[in-house]
Amino acid sequence: MGDYAITEAGFGADLGAEKFLDIKCRMAGLTPDAVVVVATVRALKHHGGVAKADLNTENLEALERGLPNLLRHVENITKVYGLPCVVAINRFPTDTEAELKLVEDKCRALGVNVALSEVWGKGGEGGLALAEEVVPPPNPLNPPKPPPKPPPRPPKMSPNIEKMSSIDIPSPPKPPNGPPLPAAPLTPA
């Protein structure tokens, strides 16, 4: 067992992280120490309207248009859940220094730590900056937080619901002219 447990909660802070925090953490009595939201310049440019074929070309205007998507996810983690958040910029070889700086500046303006993740190109060495942002030095003035309260249990089933084991289905209505329609056969023809 290590000092840290890291889990990938799923795709998107609006799906995976919310399910993880709202359901798994509450039911298991877990309280995360931090959340890492992973972003790529390519994805942010795509959110800003750039076609897939043009994602390898620097486009600061499109990147600026795509950044609100990332910043909303970060805001949900920090403001709704009250958890520290680090943005990991998963660097691609085609990302420019200007693009990386723009993402970093926007995250820092929101008060969120950001780190470049270059694990794909540099292995473990490429993840050290991210690890240092996520795992701060111990601070004795910040005691551990209590786990979140579990969600309320659903009420027991009403006796009226349990009695609905059989339902009478009325006969089909008669057509306007003529005898009633025959019932559908129960066995295949």
JSON list of C-alpha atoms in Angstrom, two decimals:
[
{"chain": "A", "resi": 1, "resn": "MET", "atom": "CA", "xyz": [0.00, 0.00, 0.00]},
{"chain": "A", "resi": 2, "resn": "GLY", "atom": "CA", "xyz": [1.33, 3.45, -0.88]},
{"chain": "A", "resi": 3, "resn": "ASP", "atom": "CA", "xyz": [0.92, 6.85, 0.66]},
{"chain": "A", "resi": 4, "resn": "TYR", "atom": "CA", "xyz": [-1.36, 7.98, -2.16]},
{"chain": "A", "resi": 5, "resn": "ALA", "atom": "CA", "xyz": [-4.23, 6.39, -4.03]},
{"chain": "A", "resi": 6, "resn": "ILE", "atom": "CA", "xyz": [-4.98, 7.84, -7.44]},
{"chain": "A", "resi": 7, "resn": "THR", "atom": "CA", "xyz": [-8.05, 6.91, -9.44]},
{"chain": "A", "resi": 8, "resn": "GLU", "atom": "CA", "xyz": [-9.38, 7.97, -12.78]},
{"chain": "A", "resi": 9, "resn": "ALA", "atom": "CA", "xyz": [-13.01, 8.74, -12.10]},
{"chain": "A", "resi": 10, "resn": "GLY", "atom": "CA", "xyz": [-13.98, 8.88, -15.74]},
{"chain": "A", "resi": 11, "resn": "PHE", "atom": "CA", "xyz": [-14.32, 11.22, -18.64]},
{"chain": "A", "resi": 12, "resn": "GLY", "atom": "CA", "xyz": [-15.20, 14.80, -17.81]},
{"chain": "A", "resi": 13, "resn": "ALA", "atom": "CA", "xyz": [-15.68, 16.60, -14.54]},
{"chain": "A", "resi": 14, "resn": "ASP", "atom": "CA", "xyz": [-19.39, 16.72, -15.36]},
{"chain": "A", "resi": 15, "resn": "LEU", "atom": "CA", "xyz": [-19.79, 12.96, -15.64]},
{"chain": "A", "resi": 16, "resn": "GLY", "atom": "CA", "xyz": [-17.05, 10.89, -14.10]},
{"chain": "A", "resi": 17, "resn": "ALA", "atom": "CA", "xyz": [-15.99, 13.24, -11.33]},
{"chain": "A", "resi": 18, "resn": "GLU", "atom": "CA", "xyz": [-19.52, 14.11, -10.25]},
{"chain": "A", "resi": 19, "resn": "LYS", "atom": "CA", "xyz": [-20.53, 10.45, -10.09]},
{"chain": "A", "resi": 20, "resn": "PHE", "atom": "CA", "xyz": [-17.34, 9.64, -8.20]},
{"chain": "A", "resi": 21, "resn": "LEU", "atom": "CA", "xyz": [-17.82, 12.48, -5.70]},
{"chain": "A", "resi": 22, "resn": "ASP", "atom": "CA", "xyz": [-21.60, 12.26, -5.31]},
{"chain": "A", "resi": 23, "resn": "ILE", "atom": "CA", "xyz": [-21.95, 8.49, -5.14]},
{"chain": "A", "resi": 24, "resn": "LYS", "atom": "CA", "xyz": [-18.74, 6.54, -4.57]},
{"chain": "A", "resi": 25, "resn": "CYS", "atom": "CA", "xyz": [-17.07, 8.94, -2.12]},
{"chain": "A", "resi": 26, "resn": "ARG", "atom": "CA", "xyz": [-20.21, 9.40, -0.05]},
{"chain": "A", "resi": 27, "resn": "MET", "atom": "CA", "xyz": [-21.06, 5.73, 0.12]},
{"chain": "A", "resi": 28, "resn": "ALA", "atom": "CA", "xyz": [-17.45, 4.74, 0.92]},
{"chain": "A", "resi": 29, "resn": "GLY", "atom": "CA", "xyz": [-16.79, 7.64, 3.30]},
{"chain": "A", "resi": 30, "resn": "LEU", "atom": "CA", "xyz": [-13.92, 8.95, 1.17]},
{"chain": "A", "resi": 31, "resn": "THR", "atom": "CA", "xyz": [-12.78, 12.56, 0.90]},
{"chain": "A", "resi": 32, "resn": "PRO", "atom": "CA", "xyz": [-10.43, 13.35, -1.97]},
{"chain": "A", "resi": 33, "resn": "ASP", "atom": "CA", "xyz": [-7.51, 15.63, -1.19]},
{"chain": "A", "resi": 34, "resn": "ALA", "atom": "CA", "xyz": [-7.39, 17.03, -4.71]},
{"chain": "A", "resi": 35, "resn": "VAL", "atom": "CA", "xyz": [-8.88, 16.70, -8.17]},
{"chain": "A", "resi": 36, "resn": "VAL", "atom": "CA", "xyz": [-6.86, 16.76, -11.37]},
{"chain": "A", "resi": 37, "resn": "VAL", "atom": "CA", "xyz": [-8.66, 17.92, -14.50]},
{"chain": "A", "resi": 38, "resn": "VAL", "atom": "CA", "xyz": [-6.73, 16.89, -17.61]},
{"chain": "A", "resi": 39, "resn": "ALA", "atom": "CA", "xyz": [-6.94, 19.13, -20.66]},
{"chain": "A", "resi": 40, "resn": "THR", "atom": "CA", "xyz": [-5.27, 19.31, -24.04]},
{"chain": "A", "resi": 41, "resn": "VAL", "atom": "CA", "xyz": [-4.69, 22.37, -26.18]},
{"chain": "A", "resi": 42, "resn": "ARG", "atom": "CA", "xyz": [-6.09, 20.37, -29.10]},
{"chain": "A", "resi": 43, "resn": "ALA", "atom": "CA", "xyz": [-9.40, 19.70, -27.34]},
{"chain": "A", "resi": 44, "resn": "LEU", "atom": "CA", "xyz": [-9.73, 23.32, -26.23]},
{"chain": "A", "resi": 45, "resn": "LYS", "atom": "CA", "xyz": [-9.10, 24.54, -29.79]},
{"chain": "A", "resi": 46, "resn": "HIS", "atom": "CA", "xyz": [-11.71, 22.06, -31.02]},
{"chain": "A", "resi": 47, "resn": "HIS", "atom": "CA", "xyz": [-14.19, 23.46, -28.46]},
{"chain": "A", "resi": 48, "resn": "GLY", "atom": "CA", "xyz": [-13.28, 26.86, -29.91]},
{"chain": "A", "resi": 49, "resn": "GLY", "atom": "CA", "xyz": [-14.43, 25.81, -33.36]},
{"chain": "A", "resi": 50, "resn": "VAL", "atom": "CA", "xyz": [-11.28, 24.49, -35.06]},
{"chain": "A", "resi": 51, "resn": "ALA", "atom": "CA", "xyz": [-11.76, 21.58, -37.46]},
{"chain": "A", "resi": 52, "resn": "LYS", "atom": "CA", "xyz": [-9.93, 18.36, -36.61]},
{"chain": "A", "resi": 53, "resn": "ALA", "atom": "CA", "xyz": [-7.65, 18.72, -39.62]},
{"chain": "A", "resi": 54, "resn": "ASP", "atom": "CA", "xyz": [-6.42, 22.13, -38.35]},
{"chain": "A", "resi": 55, "resn": "LEU", "atom": "CA", "xyz": [-5.74, 21.27, -34.69]},
{"chain": "A", "resi": 56, "resn": "ASN", "atom": "CA", "xyz": [-1.96, 21.06, -35.24]},
{"chain": "A", "resi": 57, "resn": "THR", "atom": "CA", "xyz": [-1.77, 24.74, -36.24]},
{"chain": "A", "resi": 58, "resn": "GLU", "atom": "CA", "xyz": [-1.41, 27.45, -33.59]},
{"chain": "A", "resi": 59, "resn": "ASN", "atom": "CA", "xyz": [-4.72, 29.28, -33.10]},
{"chain": "A", "resi": 60, "resn": "LEU", "atom": "CA", "xyz": [-4.83, 31.44, -29.97]},
{"chain": "A", "resi": 61, "resn": "GLU", "atom": "CA", "xyz": [-8.24, 32.91, -30.84]},
{"chain": "A", "resi": 62, "resn": "ALA", "atom": "CA", "xyz": [-9.91, 29.50, -31.01]},
{"chain": "A", "resi": 63, "resn": "LEU", "atom": "CA", "xyz": [-8.08, 28.41, -27.87]},
{"chain": "A", "resi": 64, "resn": "GLU", "atom": "CA", "xyz": [-9.46, 31.48, -26.07]},
{"chain": "A", "resi": 65, "resn": "ARG", "atom": "CA", "xyz": [-12.98, 30.59, -27.26]},
{"chain": "A", "resi": 66, "resn": "GLY", "atom": "CA", "xyz": [-12.57, 26.98, -26.05]},
{"chain": "A", "resi": 67, "resn": "LEU", "atom": "CA", "xyz": [-11.19, 27.80, -22.60]},
{"chain": "A", "resi": 68, "resn": "PRO", "atom": "CA", "xyz": [-14.57, 28.49, -20.92]},
{"chain": "A", "resi": 69, "resn": "ASN", "atom": "CA", "xyz": [-15.31, 24.76, -21.23]},
{"chain": "A", "resi": 70, "resn": "LEU", "atom": "CA", "xyz": [-12.26, 23.86, -19.13]},
{"chain": "A", "resi": 71, "resn": "LEU", "atom": "CA", "xyz": [-12.77, 26.71, -16.69]},
{"chain": "A", "resi": 72, "resn": "ARG", "atom": "CA", "xyz": [-16.39, 25.64, -16.04]},
{"chain": "A", "resi": 73, "resn": "HIS", "atom": "CA", "xyz": [-15.23, 22.14, -15.11]},
{"chain": "A", "resi": 74, "resn": "VAL", "atom": "CA", "xyz": [-12.61, 23.61, -12.79]},
{"chain": "A", "resi": 75, "resn": "GLU", "atom": "CA", "xyz": [-15.15, 25.98, -11.25]},
{"chain": "A", "resi": 76, "resn": "ASN", "atom": "CA", "xyz": [-17.52, 23.08, -10.55]},
{"chain": "A", "resi": 77, "resn": "ILE", "atom": "CA", "xyz": [-14.79, 21.20, -8.69]},
{"chain": "A", "resi": 78, "resn": "THR", "atom": "CA", "xyz": [-13.58, 24.22, -6.68]},
{"chain": "A", "resi": 79, "resn": "LYS", "atom": "CA", "xyz": [-16.85, 26.03, -6.00]},
{"chain": "A", "resi": 80, "resn": "VAL", "atom": "CA", "xyz": [-19.50, 23.27, -5.94]},
{"chain": "A", "resi": 81, "resn": "TYR", "atom": "CA", "xyz": [-17.41, 20.57, -4.28]},
{"chain": "A", "resi": 82, "resn": "GLY", "atom": "CA", "xyz": [-14.94, 22.85, -2.50]},
{"chain": "A", "resi": 83, "resn": "LEU", "atom": "CA", "xyz": [-11.98, 20.69, -3.49]},
{"chain": "A", "resi": 84, "resn": "PRO", "atom": "CA", "xyz": [-8.53, 21.83, -4.58]},
{"chain": "A", "resi": 85, "resn": "CYS", "atom": "CA", "xyz": [-8.09, 21.41, -8.31]},
{"chain": "A", "resi": 86, "resn": "VAL", "atom": "CA", "xyz": [-5.01, 21.14, -10.48]},
{"chain": "A", "resi": 87, "resn": "VAL", "atom": "CA", "xyz": [-5.24, 21.42, -14.25]},
{"chain": "A", "resi": 88, "resn": "ALA", "atom": "CA", "xyz": [-2.89, 19.04, -16.03]},
{"chain": "A", "resi": 89, "resn": "ILE", "atom": "CA", "xyz": [-2.12, 20.19, -19.55]},
{"chain": "A", "resi": 90, "resn": "ASN", "atom": "CA", "xyz": [-1.42, 16.99, -21.44]},
{"chain": "A", "resi": 91, "resn": "ARG", "atom": "CA", "xyz": [1.16, 18.29, -23.89]},
{"chain": "A", "resi": 92, "resn": "PHE", "atom": "CA", "xyz": [1.14, 17.29, -27.55]},
{"chain": "A", "resi": 93, "resn": "PRO", "atom": "CA", "xyz": [4.24, 17.78, -29.75]},
{"chain": "A", "resi": 94, "resn": "THR", "atom": "CA", "xyz": [2.30, 20.31, -31.86]},
{"chain": "A", "resi": 95, "resn": "ASP", "atom": "CA", "xyz": [1.37, 22.58, -28.91]},
{"chain": "A", "resi": 96, "resn": "THR", "atom": "CA", "xyz": [3.14, 25.93, -29.07]},
{"chain": "A", "resi": 97, "resn": "GLU", "atom": "CA", "xyz": [4.62, 27.78, -26.10]},
{"chain": "A", "resi": 98, "resn": "ALA", "atom": "CA", "xyz": [2.12, 30.61, -26.64]},
{"chain": "A", "resi": 99, "resn": "GLU", "atom": "CA", "xyz": [-0.82, 28.18, -26.48]},
{"chain": "A", "resi": 100, "resn": "LEU", "atom": "CA", "xyz": [0.49, 26.50, -23.33]},
{"chain": "A", "resi": 101, "resn": "LYS", "atom": "CA", "xyz": [1.09, 29.89, -21.69]},
{"chain": "A", "resi": 102, "resn": "LEU", "atom": "CA", "xyz": [-2.45, 31.05, -22.51]},
{"chain": "A", "resi": 103, "resn": "VAL", "atom": "CA", "xyz": [-4.01, 28.00, -20.82]},
{"chain": "A", "resi": 104, "resn": "GLU", "atom": "CA", "xyz": [-1.71, 28.35, -17.83]},
{"chain": "A", "resi": 105, "resn": "ASP", "atom": "CA", "xyz": [-2.43, 32.09, -17.45]},
{"chain": "A", "resi": 106, "resn": "LYS", "atom": "CA", "xyz": [-6.22, 31.59, -17.62]},
{"chain": "A", "resi": 107, "resn": "CYS", "atom": "CA", "xyz": [-6.10, 28.82, -15.00]},
{"chain": "A", "resi": 108, "resn": "ARG", "atom": "CA", "xyz": [-3.89, 30.83, -12.66]},
{"chain": "A", "resi": 109, "resn": "ALA", "atom": "CA", "xyz": [-6.22, 33.85, -13.07]},
{"chain": "A", "resi": 110, "resn": "LEU", "atom": "CA", "xyz": [-8.97, 31.61, -11.70]},
{"chain": "A", "resi": 111, "resn": "GLY", "atom": "CA", "xyz": [-6.70, 30.74, -8.77]},
{"chain": "A", "resi": 112, "resn": "VAL", "atom": "CA", "xyz": [-6.11, 27.18, -9.93]},
{"chain": "A", "resi": 113, "resn": "ASN", "atom": "CA", "xyz": [-2.73, 25.47, -10.02]},
{"chain": "A", "resi": 114, "resn": "VAL", "atom": "CA", "xyz": [-1.67, 24.15, -13.38]},
{"chain": "A", "resi": 115, "resn": "ALA", "atom": "CA", "xyz": [1.11, 21.83, -14.48]},
{"chain": "A", "resi": 116, "resn": "LEU", "atom": "CA", "xyz": [2.40, 20.53, -17.75]},
{"chain": "A", "resi": 117, "resn": "SER", "atom": "CA", "xyz": [2.13, 16.77, -18.15]},
{"chain": "A", "resi": 118, "resn": "GLU", "atom": "CA", "xyz": [4.66, 15.34, -20.58]},
{"chain": "A", "resi": 119, "resn": "VAL", "atom": "CA", "xyz": [4.43, 11.70, -19.54]},
{"chain": "A", "resi": 120, "resn": "TRP", "atom": "CA", "xyz": [3.74, 10.55, -23.09]},
{"chain": "A", "resi": 121, "resn": "GLY", "atom": "CA", "xyz": [7.07, 11.91, -24.36]},
{"chain": "A", "resi": 122, "resn": "LYS", "atom": "CA", "xyz": [9.26, 11.73, -21.26]},
{"chain": "A", "resi": 123, "resn": "GLY", "atom": "CA", "xyz": [7.87, 8.90, -19.16]},
{"chain": "A", "resi": 124, "resn": "GLY", "atom": "CA", "xyz": [7.79, 9.34, -15.38]},
{"chain": "A", "resi": 125, "resn": "GLU", "atom": "CA", "xyz": [10.09, 12.37, -15.59]},
{"chain": "A", "resi": 126, "resn": "GLY", "atom": "CA", "xyz": [7.38, 14.13, -17.60]},
{"chain": "A", "resi": 127, "resn": "GLY", "atom": "CA", "xyz": [4.92, 13.79, -14.72]},
{"chain": "A", "resi": 128, "resn": "LEU", "atom": "CA", "xyz": [7.06, 15.24, -11.92]},
{"chain": "A", "resi": 129, "resn": "ALA", "atom": "CA", "xyz": [5.76, 18.80, -12.29]},
{"chain": "A", "resi": 130, "resn": "LEU", "atom": "CA", "xyz": [2.18, 17.53, -12.03]},
{"chain": "A", "resi": 131, "resn": "ALA", "atom": "CA", "xyz": [2.99, 15.35, -9.02]},
{"chain": "A", "resi": 132, "resn": "GLU", "atom": "CA", "xyz": [4.55, 18.32, -7.23]},
{"chain": "A", "resi": 133, "resn": "GLU", "atom": "CA", "xyz": [1.41, 20.42, -7.83]},
{"chain": "A", "resi": 134, "resn": "VAL", "atom": "CA", "xyz": [-0.95, 17.68, -6.65]},
{"chain": "A", "resi": 135, "resn": "VAL", "atom": "CA", "xyz": [0.98, 16.54, -3.58]},
{"chain": "A", "resi": 136, "resn": "PRO", "atom": "CA", "xyz": [1.84, 19.63, -1.53]},
{"chain": "A", "resi": 137, "resn": "PRO", "atom": "CA", "xyz": [4.21, 19.44, 1.41]},
{"chain": "A", "resi": 138, "resn": "PRO", "atom": "CA", "xyz": [2.45, 18.50, 4.68]},
{"chain": "A", "resi": 139, "resn": "ASN", "atom": "CA", "xyz": [0.90, 21.40, 6.59]},
{"chain": "A", "resi": 140, "resn": "PRO", "atom": "CA", "xyz": [0.11, 20.76, 10.28]},
{"chain": "A", "resi": 141, "resn": "LEU", "atom": "CA", "xyz": [-2.26, 23.76, 10.29]},
{"chain": "A", "resi": 142, "resn": "ASN", "atom": "CA", "xyz": [-4.63, 22.00, 7.86]},
{"chain": "A", "resi": 143, "resn": "PRO", "atom": "CA", "xyz": [-6.08, 18.93, 9.61]},
{"chain": "A", "resi": 144, "resn": "PRO", "atom": "CA", "xyz": [-7.77, 16.21, 7.52]},
{"chain": "A", "resi": 145, "resn": "LYS", "atom": "CA", "xyz": [-11.33, 16.93, 6.45]},
{"chain": "A", "resi": 146, "resn": "PRO", "atom": "CA", "xyz": [-14.18, 14.73, 7.66]},
{"chain": "A", "resi": 147, "resn": "PRO", "atom": "CA", "xyz": [-15.72, 12.48, 4.99]},
{"chain": "A", "resi": 148, "resn": "PRO", "atom": "CA", "xyz": [-18.84, 13.80, 3.24]},
{"chain": "A", "resi": 149, "resn": "LYS", "atom": "CA", "xyz": [-22.19, 12.72, 4.65]},
{"chain": "A", "resi": 150, "resn": "PRO", "atom": "CA", "xyz": [-23.81, 9.80, 2.86]},
{"chain": "A", "resi": 151, "resn": "PRO", "atom": "CA", "xyz": [-26.85, 10.59, 0.70]},
{"chain": "A", "resi": 152, "resn": "PRO", "atom": "CA", "xyz": [-30.22, 9.88, 2.29]},
{"chain": "A", "resi": 153, "resn": "ARG", "atom": "CA", "xyz": [-31.52, 6.35, 1.84]},
{"chain": "A", "resi": 154, "resn": "PRO", "atom": "CA", "xyz": [-34.68, 6.01, -0.26]},
{"chain": "A", "resi": 155, "resn": "PRO", "atom": "CA", "xyz": [-37.84, 5.44, 1.79]},
{"chain": "A", "resi": 156, "resn": "LYS", "atom": "CA", "xyz": [-39.22, 1.91, 2.02]},
{"chain": "A", "resi": 157, "resn": "MET", "atom": "CA", "xyz": [-41.73, 0.92, -0.63]},
{"chain": "A", "resi": 158, "resn": "SER", "atom": "CA", "xyz": [-45.30, 1.84, 0.05]},
{"chain": "A", "resi": 159, "resn": "PRO", "atom": "CA", "xyz": [-47.66, -1.13, 0.68]},
{"chain": "A", "resi": 160, "resn": "ASN", "atom": "CA", "xyz": [-49.74, 0.12, -2.25]},
{"chain": "A", "resi": 161, "resn": "ILE", "atom": "CA", "xyz": [-46.81, -0.36, -4.61]},
{"chain": "A", "resi": 162, "resn": "GLU", "atom": "CA", "xyz": [-46.14, -3.87, -3.35]},
{"chain": "A", "resi": 163, "resn": "LYS", "atom": "CA", "xyz": [-49.79, -4.85, -4.01]},
{"chain": "A", "resi": 164, "resn": "MET", "atom": "CA", "xyz": [-49.48, -4.03, -7.70]},
{"chain": "A", "resi": 165, "resn": "SER", "atom": "CA", "xyz": [-48.33, -7.53, -8.59]},
{"chain": "A", "resi": 166, "resn": "SER", "atom": "CA", "xyz": [-51.22, -8.09, -11.01]},
{"chain": "A", "resi": 167, "resn": "ILE", "atom": "CA", "xyz": [-53.11, -5.62, -13.12]},
{"chain": "A", "resi": 168, "resn": "ASP", "atom": "CA", "xyz": [-56.33, -6.23, -15.00]},
{"chain": "A", "resi": 169, "resn": "ILE", "atom": "CA", "xyz": [-56.00, -5.13, -18.59]},
{"chain": "A", "resi": 170, "resn": "PRO", "atom": "CA", "xyz": [-59.31, -4.21, -20.20]},
{"chain": "A", "resi": 171, "resn": "SER", "atom": "CA", "xyz": [-60.39, -5.77, -23.49]},
{"chain": "A", "resi": 172, "resn": "PRO", "atom": "CA", "xyz": [-59.50, -3.84, -26.62]},
{"chain": "A", "resi": 173, "resn": "PRO", "atom": "CA", "xyz": [-62.12, -1.27, -27.64]},
{"chain": "A", "resi": 174, "resn": "LYS", "atom": "CA", "xyz": [-64.70, -2.19, -30.26]},
{"chain": "A", "resi": 175, "resn": "PRO", "atom": "CA", "xyz": [-64.16, -0.71, -33.68]},
{"chain": "A", "resi": 176, "resn": "PRO", "atom": "CA", "xyz": [-66.84, 1.81, -34.71]},
{"chain": "A", "resi": 177, "resn": "ASN", "atom": "CA", "xyz": [-68.52, -0.66, -37.11]},
{"chain": "A", "resi": 178, "resn": "GLY", "atom": "CA", "xyz": [-68.48, -4.36, -36.43]},
{"chain": "A", "resi": 179, "resn": "PRO", "atom": "CA", "xyz": [-67.43, -6.96, -33.86]},
{"chain": "A", "resi": 180, "resn": "PRO", "atom": "CA", "xyz": [-64.50, -6.47, -31.45]},
{"chain": "A", "resi": 181, "resn": "LEU", "atom": "CA", "xyz": [-61.00, -7.03, -32.81]},
{"chain": "A", "resi": 182, "resn": "PRO", "atom": "CA", "xyz": [-59.50, -10.49, -32.09]},
{"chain": "A", "resi": 183, "resn": "ALA", "atom": "CA", "xyz": [-56.79, -10.61, -29.41]},
{"chain": "A", "resi": 184, "resn": "ALA", "atom": "CA", "xyz": [-53.22, -11.06, -30.61]},
{"chain": "A", "resi": 185, "resn": "PRO", "atom": "CA", "xyz": [-52.03, -14.69, -30.50]},
{"chain": "A", "resi": 186, "resn": "LEU", "atom": "CA", "xyz": [-49.79, -15.57, -27.55]},
{"chain": "A", "resi": 187, "resn": "THR", "atom": "CA", "xyz": [-47.67, -18.01, -29.52]},
{"chain": "A", "resi": 188, "resn": "PRO", "atom": "CA", "xyz": [-45.80, -17.30, -32.74]},
{"chain": "A", "resi": 189, "resn": "ALA", "atom": "CA", "xyz": [-47.63, -18.31, -35.86]}
]
